[in-house]
Coordinates of C-alpha atoms and ligand atoms in Angstrom, one line a residue:
X298 CA -21.8 -45.5 34.9
X299 CA -22.4 -41.9 35.8
X300 CA -25.6 -41.1 37.7
X301 CA -28.6 -40.2 35.7
X302 CA -30.3 -36.9 36.4
X303 CA -33.8 -36.3 35.1
X304 CA -35.6 -33.0 35.1
X305 CA -39.3 -33.6 35.6
X306 CA -42.2 -31.2 34.9
X307 CA -45.9 -31.7 36.1
X308 CA -48.7 -29.3 35.2
X309 CA -51.7 -31.6 34.7
X310 CA -54.1 -29.8 37.1
X311 CA -53.6 -27.0 39.6
X312 CA -50.0 -27.5 40.7
X313 CA -47.0 -26.3 38.7
X314 CA -44.2 -28.6 39.7
X315 CA -40.6 -29.4 38.7
X316 CA -38.1 -31.7 40.2
X317 CA -34.6 -33.2 39.6
X318 CA -34.4 -36.9 40.4
X319 CA -31.2 -38.9 40.4
X320 CA -31.1 -42.5 39.4
X321 CA -34.8 -42.8 39.7
X322 CA -35.0 -42.8 43.5
X323 CA -33.0 -39.8 44.9
X324 CA -34.9 -36.5 45.0
X325 CA -32.5 -33.7 44.5
X326 CA -35.3 -31.1 44.4
X327 CA -39.1 -31.1 44.4
X328 CA -40.6 -27.7 43.9
X329 CA -44.4 -27.3 43.9
X330 CA -46.3 -24.1 43.2
X331 CA -49.9 -24.6 44.2
X332 CA -52.7 -22.6 42.7
X333 CA -55.3 -23.7 45.3
X334 CA -55.7 -20.2 46.8
X335 CA -56.9 -18.9 43.5
X336 CA -59.2 -21.8 42.6
X337 CA -60.8 -22.0 46.0
X338 CA -62.5 -18.7 45.4
X339 CA -64.5 -20.5 42.7
X340 CA -65.0 -23.7 44.6
X341 CA -62.9 -25.9 42.3
X342 CA -60.3 -25.8 39.5
X343 CA -61.1 -23.3 36.7
X344 CA -59.2 -24.8 33.7
X345 CA -58.6 -21.5 31.9
X346 CA -57.1 -19.9 35.0
X347 CA -55.0 -23.0 35.7
X348 CA -53.4 -22.8 32.2
X349 CA -52.6 -19.1 32.6
X350 CA -51.1 -19.6 36.0
X351 CA -48.9 -22.5 34.7
X352 CA -47.6 -20.1 32.1
X353 CA -46.8 -17.5 34.7
X354 CA -45.1 -19.9 37.1
X355 CA -43.3 -22.6 35.1
X356 CA -40.1 -20.7 34.3
X357 CA -39.6 -19.8 38.0
X358 CA -40.5 -23.3 39.2
X359 CA -38.1 -25.0 36.8
X360 CA -35.3 -22.6 37.7
X361 CA -35.9 -23.2 41.4
X362 CA -35.8 -27.0 40.9
X363 CA -32.4 -26.7 39.2
X364 CA -31.1 -24.2 41.7
X365 CA -32.0 -26.2 44.8
X366 CA -30.7 -29.4 43.1
X367 CA -27.5 -27.5 42.5
X368 CA -27.7 -28.8 38.9
X369 CA -27.0 -26.9 35.7
X370 CA -29.3 -27.4 32.7
X371 CA -26.4 -29.0 30.9
X372 CA -26.0 -31.7 33.6
X373 CA -29.5 -33.0 32.9
X374 CA -29.7 -36.3 31.0
X375 CA -33.4 -36.2 30.0
X376 CA -36.4 -34.0 30.3
X377 CA -39.6 -35.7 31.5
X378 CA -43.1 -34.4 31.6
X379 CA -46.7 -35.4 32.3
X380 CA -48.6 -35.6 29.0
X381 CA -51.9 -37.0 30.4
X382 CA -54.4 -37.5 31.8
X383 CA -55.4 -34.0 33.0
X384 CA -56.7 -30.7 31.8
X385 CA -55.6 -30.2 28.2
X386 CA -54.6 -26.6 28.4
X387 CA -52.7 -27.2 31.7
X388 CA -50.9 -30.2 30.3
X389 CA -49.9 -28.3 27.1
X390 CA -48.0 -25.7 29.2
X391 CA -45.7 -28.2 30.8
X392 CA -45.4 -30.3 27.6
X393 CA -44.4 -27.3 25.4
X394 CA -41.9 -26.1 28.0
X395 CA -40.4 -29.6 28.2
X396 CA -40.2 -30.1 24.5
X397 CA -38.4 -26.7 24.0
X398 CA -35.9 -27.7 26.7
X399 CA -35.4 -31.1 25.2
X400 CA -34.8 -29.6 21.7
X401 CA -32.5 -26.8 22.9
X402 CA -30.4 -29.1 25.2
X403 CA -30.4 -32.0 22.8
X404 CA -31.6 -34.3 25.5
X405 CA -34.3 -37.0 25.2
X406 CA -37.9 -36.2 26.0
X407 CA -39.8 -38.7 28.1
X408 CA -43.6 -38.3 28.3
X409 CA -45.1 -39.8 31.5
X410 CA -48.6 -40.9 32.3
X411 CA -49.7 -39.0 35.5
X412 CA -51.4 -42.1 37.1
X413 CA -48.2 -44.1 36.6
X414 CA -46.4 -41.2 38.2
X415 CA -48.6 -41.4 41.3
X416 CA -47.9 -45.2 41.6
X417 CA -44.2 -44.6 41.2
X418 CA -44.2 -42.1 44.1
X419 CA -44.0 -45.3 46.3
X420 CA -40.5 -46.1 45.0
X421 CA -39.3 -42.7 46.2
X422 CA -40.5 -43.3 49.8
X423 CA -39.7 -47.0 50.0
X424 CA -36.4 -47.5 48.3
X425 CA -36.5 -51.3 48.4
X426 CA -39.9 -51.6 47.0
X427 CA -40.2 -53.7 43.8
X428 CA -43.1 -55.1 41.8
X429 CA -45.3 -57.1 41.9
X430 CA -47.7 -55.3 44.3
X431 CA -51.3 -54.1 44.4
X432 CA -51.7 -50.3 44.3
X433 CA -54.9 -48.4 45.2
X434 CA -54.7 -45.1 43.3
X435 CA -57.1 -42.6 44.8
X436 CA -56.9 -39.0 43.6
X437 CA -59.2 -36.1 42.6
X438 CA -59.7 -37.5 39.1
X439 CA -59.1 -41.3 39.5
X440 CA -59.9 -44.3 41.6
X441 CA -58.2 -47.4 40.3
X442 CA -57.2 -50.7 41.9
X443 CA -54.1 -51.7 40.0
X444 CA -52.0 -54.8 39.8
X445 CA -48.4 -53.6 39.2
X446 CA -47.0 -56.7 37.6
X447 CA -43.6 -55.2 36.8
X448 CA -42.2 -51.7 36.2
X449 CA -44.1 -51.2 33.0
X450 CA -47.1 -53.5 33.3
X451 CA -50.2 -52.2 34.9
X452 CA -53.4 -54.3 35.0
X453 CA -56.4 -52.3 36.2
X454 CA -58.5 -54.7 38.3
X455 CA -61.2 -52.1 39.0
X456 CA -62.1 -48.5 38.8
X457 CA -64.9 -46.1 39.8
X458 CA -68.1 -46.1 37.8
X459 CA -68.8 -42.5 38.6
X460 CA -67.0 -40.0 40.9
X461 CA -63.4 -40.5 42.0
X462 CA -62.8 -40.7 45.7
X463 CA -61.2 -37.3 45.9
X464 CA -64.1 -35.8 43.9
X465 CA -66.5 -37.2 46.5
X466 CA -64.5 -35.6 49.3
X467 CA -64.5 -32.3 47.4
X468 CA -68.2 -32.3 46.7
X469 CA -69.3 -33.3 50.2
X470 CA -67.0 -30.6 51.6
X471 CA -68.6 -28.0 49.4
X472 CA -72.1 -29.0 50.6
X473 CA -70.8 -28.7 54.2
X474 CA -69.5 -25.3 53.4
X475 CA -65.9 -26.3 54.1
X476 CA -64.4 -25.0 50.8
X477 CA -62.0 -26.5 48.3
X478 CA -60.1 -28.8 48.3
X479 CA -62.4 -30.9 50.5
X480 CA -60.1 -33.8 51.4
X481 CA -57.7 -32.1 53.8
X482 CA -60.4 -30.2 55.7
X483 CA -62.8 -33.3 56.1
X484 CA -59.7 -35.3 57.3
X485 CA -59.0 -32.6 59.9
X486 CA -62.5 -32.1 61.3
X487 CA -63.4 -35.8 61.1
X488 CA -61.0 -36.3 64.0
X489 CA -63.5 -34.6 66.3
X490 CA -66.5 -36.5 64.9
X491 CA -68.1 -39.9 65.5
X492 CA -67.6 -42.1 62.5
X493 CA -70.5 -44.3 63.6
X494 CA -73.0 -41.5 64.0
X495 CA -74.6 -41.8 60.6
X496 CA -75.1 -45.0 58.6
X497 CA -74.0 -43.9 55.1
X498 CA -74.0 -46.6 52.3
X499 CA -70.9 -48.6 51.3
X500 CA -71.6 -49.1 47.6
X501 CA -70.5 -52.4 45.9
X502 CA -68.8 -53.6 49.1
X503 CA -70.0 -57.1 48.9
X504 CA -70.0 -57.3 45.1
X505 CA -66.9 -59.4 44.8
X506 CA -65.5 -57.2 42.1
X507 CA -63.0 -54.3 42.3
X508 CA -65.1 -51.5 41.0
X509 CA -66.2 -48.5 43.0
X510 CA -69.1 -46.0 43.1
X511 CA -69.2 -42.9 45.2
X512 CA -72.0 -40.9 43.7
X513 CA -74.7 -42.7 45.8
X514 CA -72.7 -41.9 48.9
X515 CA -72.5 -38.3 47.9
X516 CA -76.3 -38.2 47.3
X517 CA -76.9 -39.9 50.7
X518 CA -74.9 -37.1 52.4
X519 CA -76.9 -34.5 50.5
X520 CA -80.2 -36.1 51.5
X521 CA -79.2 -36.2 55.1
X522 CA -78.3 -32.5 55.1
X523 CA -81.5 -31.5 53.2
X524 CA -83.7 -33.6 55.5
X525 CA -82.0 -32.1 58.6
X526 CA -82.5 -28.6 57.2
X527 CA -86.2 -29.2 56.4
X528 CA -86.8 -30.7 59.8
X529 CA -84.8 -27.9 61.4
X530 CA -82.5 -30.4 63.1
X531 CA -79.1 -29.2 64.2
X532 CA -76.4 -31.4 62.6
X533 CA -72.8 -32.1 63.7
X534 CA -70.5 -31.2 60.7
X535 CA -67.8 -33.3 62.4
X536 CA -70.1 -36.4 62.6
X537 CA -71.1 -36.0 59.0
X538 CA -67.4 -35.7 57.9
X539 CA -66.3 -38.6 60.1
X540 CA -69.2 -40.9 59.0
X541 CA -68.7 -40.0 55.3
X542 CA -64.9 -40.5 55.5
X543 CA -65.4 -43.9 57.2
X544 CA -67.8 -45.0 54.5
X545 CA -65.2 -44.2 51.8
X546 CA -62.4 -45.8 53.7
X547 CA -64.2 -49.0 54.5
X548 CA -64.8 -49.7 50.8
X549 CA -61.3 -48.7 49.7
X550 CA -59.6 -50.8 52.3
X551 CA -61.8 -53.8 51.9
X552 CA -61.3 -53.9 48.1
X553 CA -57.6 -53.3 48.2
X554 CA -57.0 -56.0 50.8
X555 CA -59.3 -58.4 49.0
X556 CA -57.4 -57.9 45.8
X557 CA -54.1 -58.7 47.5
X558 CA -55.5 -61.9 48.9
X559 CA -57.3 -63.0 45.8
X560 CA -54.3 -62.3 43.5
X561 CA -51.8 -63.8 46.0
X562 CA -49.8 -60.6 46.5
X563 CA -48.2 -59.8 49.8
X564 CA -47.5 -56.1 49.2
X565 CA -50.1 -53.3 49.0
X566 CA -49.4 -49.6 48.1
X567 CA -51.4 -46.4 48.2
X568 CA -51.1 -43.5 45.7
X569 CA -52.8 -40.2 44.8
X570 CA -54.0 -37.2 46.9
X571 CA -56.6 -39.2 48.9
X572 CA -53.9 -41.5 50.2
X573 CA -52.8 -38.5 52.5
X574 CA -56.0 -39.3 54.4
X575 CA -55.3 -40.2 58.0
X576 CA -58.2 -42.6 58.4
X577 CA -57.4 -44.4 55.1
X578 CA -53.7 -44.7 56.1
X579 CA -54.6 -45.9 59.7
X580 CA -57.3 -48.4 58.6
X581 CA -55.1 -49.8 55.8
X582 CA -52.3 -50.3 58.3
X583 CA -54.5 -52.0 60.8
X584 CA -56.0 -54.4 58.3
X585 CA -52.8 -55.1 56.4
X586 CA -51.0 -56.0 59.7
X587 CA -53.8 -58.4 60.6
X588 CA -53.7 -60.0 57.1
X589 CA -49.8 -60.1 57.0
X590 CA -49.6 -57.8 54.0
X591 CA -46.7 -55.4 53.7
X592 CA -48.1 -51.9 53.3
X593 CA -46.2 -49.0 51.6
X594 CA -47.4 -45.5 51.2
X595 CA -45.7 -42.3 49.8
X596 CA -45.0 -39.6 52.3
X597 CA -47.9 -37.1 52.1
X598 CA -46.1 -34.5 49.9
X599 CA -45.5 -37.3 47.3
X600 CA -49.2 -38.4 47.4
X601 CA -50.5 -35.1 46.0
X602 CA -49.4 -33.8 42.6
X603 CA -45.6 -33.4 42.3
X604 CA -42.9 -33.7 39.7
X605 CA -40.6 -36.0 41.6
X606 CA -42.9 -38.9 40.9
X607 CA -42.8 -38.1 37.2
X608 CA -39.0 -38.1 37.3
X609 CA -39.0 -41.5 39.1
X610 CA -41.3 -43.0 36.4
X611 CA -39.2 -41.5 33.6
X612 CA -36.0 -43.1 34.9
X613 CA -37.3 -46.5 33.9
X614 CA -38.1 -45.3 30.4
X615 CA -34.6 -43.7 30.2
X616 CA -32.9 -47.0 31.1
X617 CA -34.9 -48.8 28.4
X618 CA -34.2 -45.9 25.9
X619 CA -37.9 -45.5 25.5
X620 CA -38.1 -41.9 24.5
X621 CA -40.9 -39.7 23.2
X622 CA -40.9 -37.8 19.9
X623 CA -41.1 -34.0 19.8
X624 CA -44.5 -34.4 18.3
X625 CA -45.9 -35.9 21.5
X626 CA -49.3 -34.4 22.2
X627 CA -51.2 -33.8 25.4
X628 CA -53.7 -36.5 26.0
X629 CA -56.3 -35.4 28.5
X630 CA -58.0 -38.9 28.6
X631 CA -54.8 -41.0 28.7
X632 CA -55.5 -44.4 30.2
X633 CA -53.3 -46.6 32.4
X634 CA -51.9 -49.1 29.9
Ligands
KG4_990 O1 -53.5 -36.6 43.4 P1 -54.1 -35.2 43.5 O2 -53.2 -34.2 44.1 O3 -54.6 -34.7 42.1 C1 -55.2 -35.5 41.1 O4 -54.4 -36.1 40.4 O5 -56.4 -35.5 41.1 O6 -55.4 -35.4 44.4 C2 -56.2 -34.3 44.8 C3 -57.4 -34.9 45.6 C4 -58.4 -33.8 45.9 O7 -59.7 -34.3 45.6 C5 -58.3 -33.6 47.4 O8 -59.5 -33.3 48.1 C6 -57.8 -35.0 47.8 O9 -56.9 -35.4 46.8 N1 -57.1 -35.0 49.1 C7 -57.5 -35.7 50.2 C8 -56.6 -35.4 51.3 N2 -55.6 -34.5 50.8 C9 -55.9 -34.3 49.4 N3 -58.6 -36.5 50.4 C10 -58.8 -37.0 51.6 N4 -58.0 -36.7 52.7 C11 -56.9 -35.9 52.5 N5 -56.1 -35.7 53.6
ZN991 ZN1 -52.6 -36.4 40.5

């Protein structure tokens, strides 16, 4: 059989991205146009601006993805696209573009769930990975602990009751005056801080379930900062960042490893933007080694939003001839099924 080339488009939040993926695992191109420089002026993603920027960028990004993959539009076997979850206006840009291409080229359309895409990024970095495994999905919008039973079966063991892990990083960074997005900068400055300096809470750590809560931790950081300001005590931003990051990491690692042991799985995976985090990656590695669990993680560029992960997920739908209709709509609240 000839190789299968899938064009993938991702526009669910503030990255306009396109990729060409061959046979599900080989990235021929992965183009990402980030809007972060625009949104950081406002301290977070402004949905209206995101949609407009996607419209401005998408044509160029798709052309670049095809050009760098040395692939003609006619060589594409299917067009895949994120249709949820995400910002509705942003999703609609990629979805409309993908539908038009699918219709004009007479190639199947494959709608992809963004969270499944994040999980599938692991197959791109670790070619011999196969289900079953436990995946900790930690992004700006989601915190899920997922049992990946097979290529299409995802059981959500637990999720956050309130803020997503990435959201907590972004909010704490804002309070510390570190700008948006908060994760990368907290990660960087925490390297010069003492993670044991401040005893921030680890919510639901001993609960025995797989749910998370980060809003109390965020409030604890705010209280600490307010109290220091009132008492005119000089704080160390590095220590706050390191102690906060350690509190998040401790809970994430503990629950992910606990899930592997309880469910009898010997492979753990990370996914989503927060899985770029140095402390999370190191801590996970350390504990998994101790517990004899195989750990896989996408390389950092495949942790944050990208289209290659969407093309990888779409390949499995393509092989099952599981295609979408041209009336597929954007679904901002799409759940992991
Ligand atoms: O997966 P992603 O690109 O978008 C969503 O689907 O949400 O994740 C973005 C999130 C942001 O909250 C960002 O602060 C966080 O990932 N992030 C990090 C790091 N890099 C990105 N959080 C902690 N440490 C990092 N190094
Ligand atoms: Zn994402």
